[in-house]
């Protein structure tokens, strides 16, 4: 069974940084693209970033480009999202999802809550 | 950026009724469109991929159709568990984009 567990969320001040992690199990992580999607409070889904199976290819939403970095460590079955220069409108539940590069995201974690506030 | 517009915003129906949800793309996405279901406090669940293919374990009452710019998700007979928010998403272009969602609520 596929399992994705996000961690690293929390309260951060505007302008601060945070790193999210997503630990994967139940599938061959190194064969799968991975994606981050976020959902602001009471809002819809927003695609954030995707990374190919080996980390060589990455894509970002314009709203986070230059501030967020997606990466992965296939030896640890872990996906990361390094977030910097955080703003209030980055406040959201951040989901880690399997796939989303050449296909759609067919498995999702429960999400990590990021709150940007002074 | 491909903009996906879903309609209606809210659909009020009774169990057993047929639900028809629409997703329109600002440019052609071929058949590279998916539908997700999200219930309160839960992550999204993939229902339909590439316009008309049901994901693993999805009941046959869910069906998808369309290509190019106009897509439809149909729920043939609503079950109590189907009342939720539904999102479409495209993977034809970067950035990937979602529609704003359609809420299917109990009438």
Tab-separated table of C-alpha atoms in Angstrom:
chain	number	residue	atom	x	y	z
A	1	UNK	CA	0.000	0.000	0.000
A	2	UNK	CA	1.295	3.442	-0.936
A	3	UNK	CA	1.936	5.678	2.034
A	4	UNK	CA	3.078	9.320	1.945
A	5	UNK	CA	3.828	11.155	5.168
A	6	UNK	CA	4.516	14.896	5.157
A	7	UNK	CA	6.394	16.609	7.968
A	8	UNK	CA	8.074	19.912	8.723
A	9	UNK	CA	5.066	22.193	8.701
A	10	UNK	CA	4.541	24.907	11.294
A	11	UNK	CA	4.288	28.598	12.060
A	12	UNK	CA	6.849	30.874	10.425
A	13	UNK	CA	7.191	34.637	10.206
A	14	UNK	CA	6.896	36.466	6.890
A	15	UNK	CA	10.212	36.368	5.101
A	16	UNK	CA	11.225	33.177	6.880
A	17	UNK	CA	12.091	29.723	5.596
A	18	UNK	CA	10.817	26.207	6.130
A	19	UNK	CA	11.582	22.790	4.674
A	20	UNK	CA	8.868	20.213	4.155
A	21	UNK	CA	9.653	16.518	3.849
A	22	UNK	CA	7.580	13.678	2.472
A	23	UNK	CA	8.578	10.132	3.329
A	24	UNK	CA	7.288	7.517	0.903
A	25	UNK	CA	6.686	3.794	1.210
A	26	UNK	CA	4.808	1.031	-0.578
A	27	UNK	CA	6.149	1.708	-4.063
A	28	UNK	CA	9.467	2.135	-5.880
A	29	UNK	CA	10.132	5.764	-5.037
A	30	UNK	CA	13.080	6.088	-7.417
A	31	UNK	CA	10.840	5.169	-10.370
A	32	UNK	CA	8.172	7.746	-9.646
A	33	UNK	CA	7.805	11.472	-10.270
A	34	UNK	CA	6.538	13.435	-7.293
A	35	UNK	CA	4.497	16.584	-6.818
A	36	UNK	CA	3.571	19.192	-4.206
A	37	UNK	CA	0.059	20.680	-4.230
A	38	UNK	CA	-1.240	23.190	-1.711
A	39	UNK	CA	-4.646	24.287	-0.491
A	40	UNK	CA	-5.183	27.577	1.278
A	41	UNK	CA	-7.766	27.771	4.074
A	42	UNK	CA	-11.205	27.309	2.517
A	43	UNK	CA	-9.746	27.449	-0.967
A	44	UNK	CA	-9.188	25.158	-3.943
A	45	UNK	CA	-6.188	23.122	-4.992
A	46	UNK	CA	-3.067	24.829	-6.344
A	47	UNK	CA	-0.288	22.888	-8.051
A	48	UNK	CA	3.081	24.017	-6.621
A	49	UNK	CA	5.899	21.926	-8.112
A	50	UNK	CA	6.820	18.588	-9.659
A	51	UNK	CA	10.087	16.670	-9.953
A	52	UNK	CA	11.018	13.817	-12.259
A	53	UNK	CA	12.034	10.383	-11.023
A	54	UNK	CA	15.756	11.204	-10.782
A	55	UNK	CA	15.461	14.836	-9.744
A	56	UNK	CA	16.935	16.199	-12.959
A	57	UNK	CA	13.728	17.857	-14.163
A	58	UNK	CA	11.729	20.268	-12.045
A	59	UNK	CA	8.819	22.625	-12.658
A	60	UNK	CA	7.291	25.354	-10.500
A	61	UNK	CA	4.183	27.489	-10.324
A	62	UNK	CA	4.907	31.137	-11.083
A	63	UNK	CA	3.701	32.040	-7.581
A	64	UNK	CA	6.611	30.149	-5.977
A	65	UNK	CA	9.321	30.254	-8.656
A	66	UNK	CA	12.589	31.580	-7.269
A	67	UNK	CA	11.439	31.086	-3.665
A	68	UNK	CA	10.718	27.343	-3.439
A	69	UNK	CA	12.977	24.431	-4.395
A	70	UNK	CA	11.796	20.876	-4.891
A	71	UNK	CA	14.277	18.040	-4.477
A	72	UNK	CA	14.428	14.370	-3.634
A	73	UNK	CA	16.734	11.829	-2.039
A	74	UNK	CA	15.999	8.462	-3.609
A	75	UNK	CA	18.289	6.703	-1.135
A	76	UNK	CA	15.988	7.895	1.660
A	77	UNK	CA	12.663	7.632	-0.226
A	78	UNK	CA	12.093	11.271	0.642
A	79	UNK	CA	10.780	14.296	-1.215
A	80	UNK	CA	11.536	17.850	-0.069
A	81	UNK	CA	10.184	21.333	-0.551
A	82	UNK	CA	12.517	24.107	0.603
A	83	UNK	CA	10.492	27.271	1.030
A	84	UNK	CA	12.044	30.704	1.542
A	85	UNK	CA	10.892	34.333	1.512
A	86	UNK	CA	7.569	33.079	2.788
A	87	UNK	CA	4.524	35.302	2.518
A	88	UNK	CA	1.116	35.285	4.162
A	89	UNK	CA	-0.451	33.931	0.979
A	90	UNK	CA	1.776	30.828	1.219
A	91	UNK	CA	-0.307	29.775	4.223
A	92	UNK	CA	-1.810	26.445	3.214
A	93	UNK	CA	-1.980	22.721	3.694
A	94	UNK	CA	0.799	21.273	1.560
A	95	UNK	CA	0.147	17.852	0.043
A	96	UNK	CA	2.785	15.490	-1.258
A	97	UNK	CA	1.528	13.375	-4.159
A	98	UNK	CA	2.907	10.492	-6.180
A	99	UNK	CA	3.154	11.100	-9.899
A	100	UNK	CA	1.982	14.269	-11.570
A	101	UNK	CA	4.757	14.568	-14.133
A	102	UNK	CA	3.934	12.297	-17.092
A	103	UNK	CA	0.653	11.289	-15.500
A	104	UNK	CA	-1.690	12.388	-12.765
A	105	UNK	CA	-1.238	12.138	-9.005
A	106	UNK	CA	-2.774	8.865	-7.932
A	107	UNK	CA	-1.796	8.854	-4.254
A	108	UNK	CA	-1.690	11.723	-1.787
A	109	UNK	CA	-0.471	12.285	1.748
A	110	UNK	CA	-2.577	13.858	4.465
A	111	UNK	CA	-0.775	17.179	4.187
A	112	UNK	CA	1.459	19.443	6.270
A	113	UNK	CA	0.120	22.770	7.501
A	114	UNK	CA	2.237	25.847	6.903
A	115	UNK	CA	1.161	29.096	8.535
A	116	UNK	CA	2.965	32.320	7.677
A	117	UNK	CA	2.160	34.990	10.236
A	118	UNK	CA	3.835	37.469	12.555
B	1	UNK	CA	-1.122	29.054	-18.480
B	2	UNK	CA	-4.167	26.888	-19.136
B	3	UNK	CA	-7.150	28.175	-17.192
B	4	UNK	CA	-9.740	25.566	-16.247
B	5	UNK	CA	-13.245	26.853	-15.538
B	6	UNK	CA	-15.637	24.540	-13.736
B	7	UNK	CA	-19.400	24.886	-13.692
B	8	UNK	CA	-21.580	25.099	-11.832
B	9	UNK	CA	-19.866	26.246	-8.646
B	10	UNK	CA	-22.444	24.353	-6.601
B	11	UNK	CA	-24.783	21.549	-7.614
B	12	UNK	CA	-27.693	20.758	-5.294
B	13	UNK	CA	-29.080	17.288	-5.886
B	14	UNK	CA	-30.722	14.406	-4.063
B	15	UNK	CA	-29.337	10.872	-3.638
B	16	UNK	CA	-30.177	8.792	-6.690
B	17	UNK	CA	-30.105	11.741	-9.056
B	18	UNK	CA	-27.664	12.168	-11.923
B	19	UNK	CA	-24.869	14.742	-11.554
B	20	UNK	CA	-23.231	16.430	-14.529
B	21	UNK	CA	-20.152	18.571	-13.886
B	22	UNK	CA	-18.366	20.625	-16.515
B	23	UNK	CA	-14.745	21.688	-16.969
B	24	UNK	CA	-13.744	24.023	-19.788
B	25	UNK	CA	-10.112	24.721	-20.730
B	26	UNK	CA	-8.854	28.046	-22.097
B	27	UNK	CA	-6.938	26.110	-24.796
B	28	UNK	CA	-6.854	22.533	-25.964
B	29	UNK	CA	-5.471	20.018	-23.484
B	30	UNK	CA	-6.137	17.061	-25.793
B	31	UNK	CA	-7.436	14.353	-23.453
B	32	UNK	CA	-4.957	15.137	-20.654
B	33	UNK	CA	-7.545	15.937	-18.042
B	34	UNK	CA	-8.306	14.359	-14.679
B	35	UNK	CA	-11.072	14.606	-12.111
B	36	UNK	CA	-10.510	14.446	-8.351
B	37	UNK	CA	-12.943	14.141	-5.472
B	38	UNK	CA	-12.216	15.799	-2.129
B	39	UNK	CA	-14.168	15.385	1.084
B	40	UNK	CA	-13.700	17.625	4.164
B	41	UNK	CA	-10.485	16.868	6.034
B	42	UNK	CA	-9.244	14.459	3.379
B	43	UNK	CA	-6.747	14.713	0.537
B	44	UNK	CA	-8.002	14.609	-3.047
B	45	UNK	CA	-8.724	11.235	-4.598
B	46	UNK	CA	-8.125	10.560	-8.270
B	47	UNK	CA	-11.362	9.482	-9.997
B	48	UNK	CA	-10.784	9.844	-13.736
B	49	UNK	CA	-7.561	10.292	-15.705
B	50	UNK	CA	-6.944	11.143	-19.341
B	51	UNK	CA	-10.549	12.320	-19.663
B	52	UNK	CA	-12.351	8.998	-19.548
B	53	UNK	CA	-10.360	6.342	-17.668
B	54	UNK	CA	-11.510	5.387	-14.204
B	55	UNK	CA	-8.728	5.150	-11.627
B	56	UNK	CA	-8.221	1.982	-9.618
B	57	UNK	CA	-11.156	1.148	-7.386
B	58	UNK	CA	-13.462	3.882	-8.678
B	59	UNK	CA	-17.086	2.727	-9.071
B	60	UNK	CA	-18.641	2.525	-12.511
B	61	UNK	CA	-21.207	5.228	-11.674
B	62	UNK	CA	-18.400	7.752	-12.263
B	63	UNK	CA	-17.645	8.458	-15.910
B	64	UNK	CA	-15.703	11.097	-17.775
B	65	UNK	CA	-15.935	12.363	-21.322
B	66	UNK	CA	-14.640	15.077	-23.588
B	67	UNK	CA	-11.512	16.190	-25.360
B	68	UNK	CA	-9.871	19.415	-26.442
B	69	UNK	CA	-11.473	22.126	-24.334
B	70	UNK	CA	-14.745	20.695	-23.017
B	71	UNK	CA	-14.996	17.922	-20.453
B	72	UNK	CA	-17.729	16.372	-18.352
B	73	UNK	CA	-17.793	14.265	-15.211
B	74	UNK	CA	-21.011	12.329	-14.777
B	75	UNK	CA	-22.170	10.533	-11.652
B	76	UNK	CA	-25.017	8.349	-12.850
B	77	UNK	CA	-26.828	7.938	-9.545
B	78	UNK	CA	-25.592	9.850	-6.516
B	79	UNK	CA	-24.712	7.874	-3.425
B	80	UNK	CA	-24.484	9.593	0.007
B	81	UNK	CA	-20.670	9.234	-0.147
B	82	UNK	CA	-20.524	11.208	-3.406
B	83	UNK	CA	-21.422	14.564	-1.867
B	84	UNK	CA	-18.077	16.334	-1.997
B	85	UNK	CA	-16.038	18.859	-3.981
B	86	UNK	CA	-14.785	17.864	-7.422
B	87	UNK	CA	-11.773	19.352	-9.189
B	88	UNK	CA	-10.492	18.976	-12.728
B	89	UNK	CA	-6.771	19.199	-13.549
B	90	UNK	CA	-4.793	19.288	-16.785
B	91	UNK	CA	-1.367	17.807	-17.532
B	92	UNK	CA	-1.062	18.993	-21.119
B	93	UNK	CA	1.056	22.023	-20.251
B	94	UNK	CA	3.270	23.411	-17.527
B	95	UNK	CA	2.277	24.790	-15.125
B	96	UNK	CA	-0.210	22.119	-14.206
B	97	UNK	CA	-3.491	23.780	-13.281
B	98	UNK	CA	-6.684	22.918	-11.420
B	99	UNK	CA	-10.190	24.180	-11.854
B	100	UNK	CA	-11.741	26.096	-8.968
B	101	UNK	CA	-13.970	23.162	-7.994
B	102	UNK	CA	-17.638	22.192	-8.041
B	103	UNK	CA	-19.357	21.383	-4.772
B	104	UNK	CA	-22.018	18.687	-4.984
B	105	UNK	CA	-24.333	19.170	-2.031
B	106	UNK	CA	-27.475	17.513	-0.721
B	107	UNK	CA	-30.637	19.242	-1.851
